[in-house]
């Protein structure tokens, strides 16, 4: 979701320090409640404040930052969603590794790299429907042909192509 | 008005990126399906040469391949499928609530869950949403609404801009629906109404159907004002002003138009300015011209040209984001 913000002027005006003093407490305890983890909550709260400072790609500014509380809540919510999705994926990854017939001989660095690649792909495919996602993954990760996929999923080759088109378009746009 | 002048530019960039990505995706699909013949390859070459952006889209497609190649087959598929499934299960509950009838929402909330959502529009954008209780909201240009439904309240926090609310009748004992702004609360009494930000901490409420009760934040309950259909009033944190007849066409923006009836040019330009980036004004000598008409909101440049044409005005653009309507000078 595009988030409304116009930070620089208001932040400069109020001073980030003041903002931090006013809002850090409740934000961190909100995150702590949702995460049940002090360290993570502290990290995420920090990230939420950093989001004020970062020059944004899309700065939509209805009302500017007169409601820092509402805005911080929105940012923190987005960070939480991201956090949970990363966590879900990491768990799925460890599970998949554990079920390998022959443990892959790979270093922690390799594993980290793979996990990061998976996270990027996962995020790019987020907007894709369940079927299109499966089609795309079967084609790109299992290297099945469009005919194979159509047969396996009992759909037409045309549908496969359409799903692939959507998947590629999403990924390419994200990588541009 | 200067806020986010670059948003339109960003929106345009986004659109262009999406288009190029779709075209690049088309080539990828052809290639994958093994349907790229000689003539296609020549066409692809031409396509890539069309602009640096075209080439960039193609390079992004190649980087995507590299990224996908980093993932070991079996593990990758298992991980991504499992993660997708887990997430769909997690959001299914939320989706049900989002699409639900009031009854489903009631059940949802009696089991102790809350429903929250945030909606935003950029300048020039409008959108409509159906909420968990079946109510509908329309967000006008540059607006932000946070929705929070709990066991004790149905709050639409209007952070900025303008919202049209249409509640639905329900026999369920739902908590009251209120639009909450920094200056107070507007409670729906089975109704359709508009709340609009006039300036910092000052808001206008117009009721189209039934009634609302307005409670300025710093007033006591006895000073709450009940406002009935066809009436409007402005309020701040201390008090609501006098009521007067609401403009019949106050909600015309929902249909993408602005209806002016004997409106001063200065007021009309101020109104149009809400839907575009940058400064839009008119020179003092033409400020009091009276205009009636229906104006399109989606392409305000065109609207301005039409307006200038019909009133014989000149459009003076100092930059794209600084536009003034003036009288035409002699000889032009």
PDB file of C-alpha atoms in Angstrom, chain A residues 131 135 145-165, chain B residues 29 32-33 35:
ATOM      1  CA  UNK A 131      -2.555 -20.490  -9.669  1.00  0.00           C
ATOM      2  CA  UNK A 135       2.566 -21.922 -12.851  1.00  0.00           C
ATOM      3  CA  UNK A 145       7.668 -26.715 -20.308  1.00  0.00           C
ATOM      4  CA  UNK A 146       4.410 -24.867 -20.801  1.00  0.00           C
ATOM      5  CA  UNK A 147       2.853 -28.058 -22.169  1.00  0.00           C
ATOM      6  CA  UNK A 148       3.957 -30.029 -19.104  1.00  0.00           C
ATOM      7  CA  UNK A 149       2.547 -27.417 -16.790  1.00  0.00           C
ATOM      8  CA  UNK A 150      -0.752 -27.284 -18.663  1.00  0.00           C
ATOM      9  CA  UNK A 151      -1.098 -31.067 -18.409  1.00  0.00           C
ATOM     10  CA  UNK A 152      -0.005 -31.241 -14.815  1.00  0.00           C
ATOM     11  CA  UNK A 153      -2.352 -28.507 -13.661  1.00  0.00           C
ATOM     12  CA  UNK A 154      -5.129 -29.419 -16.037  1.00  0.00           C
ATOM     13  CA  UNK A 155      -5.341 -25.986 -17.606  1.00  0.00           C
ATOM     14  CA  UNK A 156      -4.861 -24.768 -21.170  1.00  0.00           C
ATOM     15  CA  UNK A 157      -1.483 -23.726 -22.549  1.00  0.00           C
ATOM     16  CA  UNK A 158      -3.019 -20.335 -23.183  1.00  0.00           C
ATOM     17  CA  UNK A 159      -3.736 -19.955 -19.493  1.00  0.00           C
ATOM     18  CA  UNK A 160      -0.185 -20.996 -18.701  1.00  0.00           C
ATOM     19  CA  UNK A 161       1.125 -18.336 -21.050  1.00  0.00           C
ATOM     20  CA  UNK A 162      -1.113 -15.717 -19.562  1.00  0.00           C
ATOM     21  CA  UNK A 163       0.025 -16.600 -16.046  1.00  0.00           C
ATOM     22  CA  UNK A 164       3.651 -16.553 -17.127  1.00  0.00           C
ATOM     23  CA  UNK A 165       3.121 -13.170 -18.736  1.00  0.00           C
TER      24      UNK A 165
ATOM     25  CA  UNK B  29       7.038 -15.803 -22.771  1.00  0.00           C
ATOM     26  CA  UNK B  32      10.160 -19.679 -23.238  1.00  0.00           C
ATOM     27  CA  UNK B  33       7.477 -21.181 -25.374  1.00  0.00           C
ATOM     28  CA  UNK B  35       8.278 -19.418 -30.412  1.00  0.00           C
TER      29      UNK B  35
END
